[in-house]
Amino acid sequence: MKYKIVLTHTDEGVSVSCPGLPGCWSQGRTESEAIENMKDAIQEYLAAIHEAVKEADVREVEIAV
């Protein structure tokens, strides 16, 4: 899957968030480190969501963009 991420450069390094996954963010000293950290954060976020809904009646819908 692909997720859009937003990078913000600061004096301390790079902050990165994923607008499609509220509350999912990370950071790093460099852009590449921040992106790698964000990949881990997205995987952990999705695993937590999967665990939270594993007993629920979950459906998927497709939309045109």
PDB file of C-alpha atoms in Angstrom:
ATOM      1  CA  MET A   1       0.000   0.000   0.000  1.00  0.00           C
ATOM      2  CA  LYS A   2       1.035   3.576  -0.490  1.00  0.00           C
ATOM      3  CA  TYR A   3       0.369   6.403   1.962  1.00  0.00           C
ATOM      4  CA  LYS A   4       0.964  10.100   1.469  1.00  0.00           C
ATOM      5  CA  ILE A   5       3.253  11.609   4.085  1.00  0.00           C
ATOM      6  CA  VAL A   6       4.050  15.212   4.909  1.00  0.00           C
ATOM      7  CA  LEU A   7       7.607  16.198   5.829  1.00  0.00           C
ATOM      8  CA  THR A   8       8.398  19.296   7.864  1.00  0.00           C
ATOM      9  CA  HIS A   9      12.024  20.383   8.143  1.00  0.00           C
ATOM     10  CA  THR A  10      12.994  21.939  11.486  1.00  0.00           C
ATOM     11  CA  ASP A  11      16.204  22.951  13.226  1.00  0.00           C
ATOM     12  CA  GLU A  12      16.163  19.588  15.045  1.00  0.00           C
ATOM     13  CA  GLY A  13      15.630  17.450  11.922  1.00  0.00           C
ATOM     14  CA  VAL A  14      12.581  16.262  10.013  1.00  0.00           C
ATOM     15  CA  SER A  15       9.080  15.661  11.350  1.00  0.00           C
ATOM     16  CA  VAL A  16       6.753  13.491   9.278  1.00  0.00           C
ATOM     17  CA  SER A  17       3.036  12.756   9.497  1.00  0.00           C
ATOM     18  CA  CYS A  18       0.508  10.700   7.561  1.00  0.00           C
ATOM     19  CA  PRO A  19      -2.713  12.710   7.023  1.00  0.00           C
ATOM     20  CA  GLY A  20      -4.631   9.536   6.093  1.00  0.00           C
ATOM     21  CA  LEU A  21      -3.834   7.975   9.482  1.00  0.00           C
ATOM     22  CA  PRO A  22      -4.722  10.514  12.214  1.00  0.00           C
ATOM     23  CA  GLY A  23      -2.140  10.645  14.984  1.00  0.00           C
ATOM     24  CA  CYS A  24       0.452   8.693  13.008  1.00  0.00           C
ATOM     25  CA  TRP A  25       3.713  10.624  12.952  1.00  0.00           C
ATOM     26  CA  SER A  26       7.450  10.218  13.417  1.00  0.00           C
ATOM     27  CA  GLN A  27      10.701  12.105  13.079  1.00  0.00           C
ATOM     28  CA  GLY A  28      14.379  11.735  12.289  1.00  0.00           C
ATOM     29  CA  ARG A  29      17.618  13.659  12.054  1.00  0.00           C
ATOM     30  CA  THR A  30      17.593  13.354   8.261  1.00  0.00           C
ATOM     31  CA  GLU A  31      14.856  13.041   5.661  1.00  0.00           C
ATOM     32  CA  SER A  32      15.736   9.423   4.920  1.00  0.00           C
ATOM     33  CA  GLU A  33      15.796   8.516   8.623  1.00  0.00           C
ATOM     34  CA  ALA A  34      12.414  10.215   9.147  1.00  0.00           C
ATOM     35  CA  ILE A  35      10.893   8.321   6.204  1.00  0.00           C
ATOM     36  CA  GLU A  36      12.211   4.974   7.462  1.00  0.00           C
ATOM     37  CA  ASN A  37      10.887   5.767  10.946  1.00  0.00           C
ATOM     38  CA  MET A  38       7.540   6.679   9.394  1.00  0.00           C
ATOM     39  CA  LYS A  39       7.344   3.327   7.601  1.00  0.00           C
ATOM     40  CA  ASP A  40       7.719   1.622  10.995  1.00  0.00           C
ATOM     41  CA  ALA A  41       5.123   3.956  12.547  1.00  0.00           C
ATOM     42  CA  ILE A  42       2.603   3.184   9.775  1.00  0.00           C
ATOM     43  CA  GLN A  43       3.114  -0.570  10.207  1.00  0.00           C
ATOM     44  CA  GLU A  44       2.603  -0.295  13.970  1.00  0.00           C
ATOM     45  CA  TYR A  45      -0.456   1.933  13.486  1.00  0.00           C
ATOM     46  CA  LEU A  46      -2.062  -0.531  11.074  1.00  0.00           C
ATOM     47  CA  ALA A  47      -1.284  -3.477  13.367  1.00  0.00           C
ATOM     48  CA  ALA A  48      -2.990  -1.675  16.268  1.00  0.00           C
ATOM     49  CA  ILE A  49      -6.053  -0.927  14.131  1.00  0.00           C
ATOM     50  CA  HIS A  50      -6.191  -4.553  12.950  1.00  0.00           C
ATOM     51  CA  GLU A  51      -6.072  -5.766  16.549  1.00  0.00           C
ATOM     52  CA  ALA A  52      -8.746  -3.283  17.647  1.00  0.00           C
ATOM     53  CA  VAL A  53     -11.266  -4.407  15.000  1.00  0.00           C
ATOM     54  CA  LYS A  54     -10.490  -8.112  14.658  1.00  0.00           C
ATOM     55  CA  GLU A  55     -13.794  -9.100  16.327  1.00  0.00           C
ATOM     56  CA  ALA A  56     -15.855  -6.471  14.455  1.00  0.00           C
ATOM     57  CA  ASP A  57     -17.912  -6.782  11.279  1.00  0.00           C
ATOM     58  CA  VAL A  58     -15.463  -4.994   8.956  1.00  0.00           C
ATOM     59  CA  ARG A  59     -16.219  -4.137   5.317  1.00  0.00           C
ATOM     60  CA  GLU A  60     -14.261  -2.488   2.514  1.00  0.00           C
ATOM     61  CA  VAL A  61     -15.613   0.075   0.082  1.00  0.00           C
ATOM     62  CA  GLU A  62     -14.088   1.402  -3.117  1.00  0.00           C
ATOM     63  CA  ILE A  63     -14.370   5.036  -4.147  1.00  0.00           C
ATOM     64  CA  ALA A  64     -13.293   6.908  -7.246  1.00  0.00           C
ATOM     65  CA  VAL A  65     -10.876   9.752  -6.700  1.00  0.00           C
TER      66      VAL A  65
END
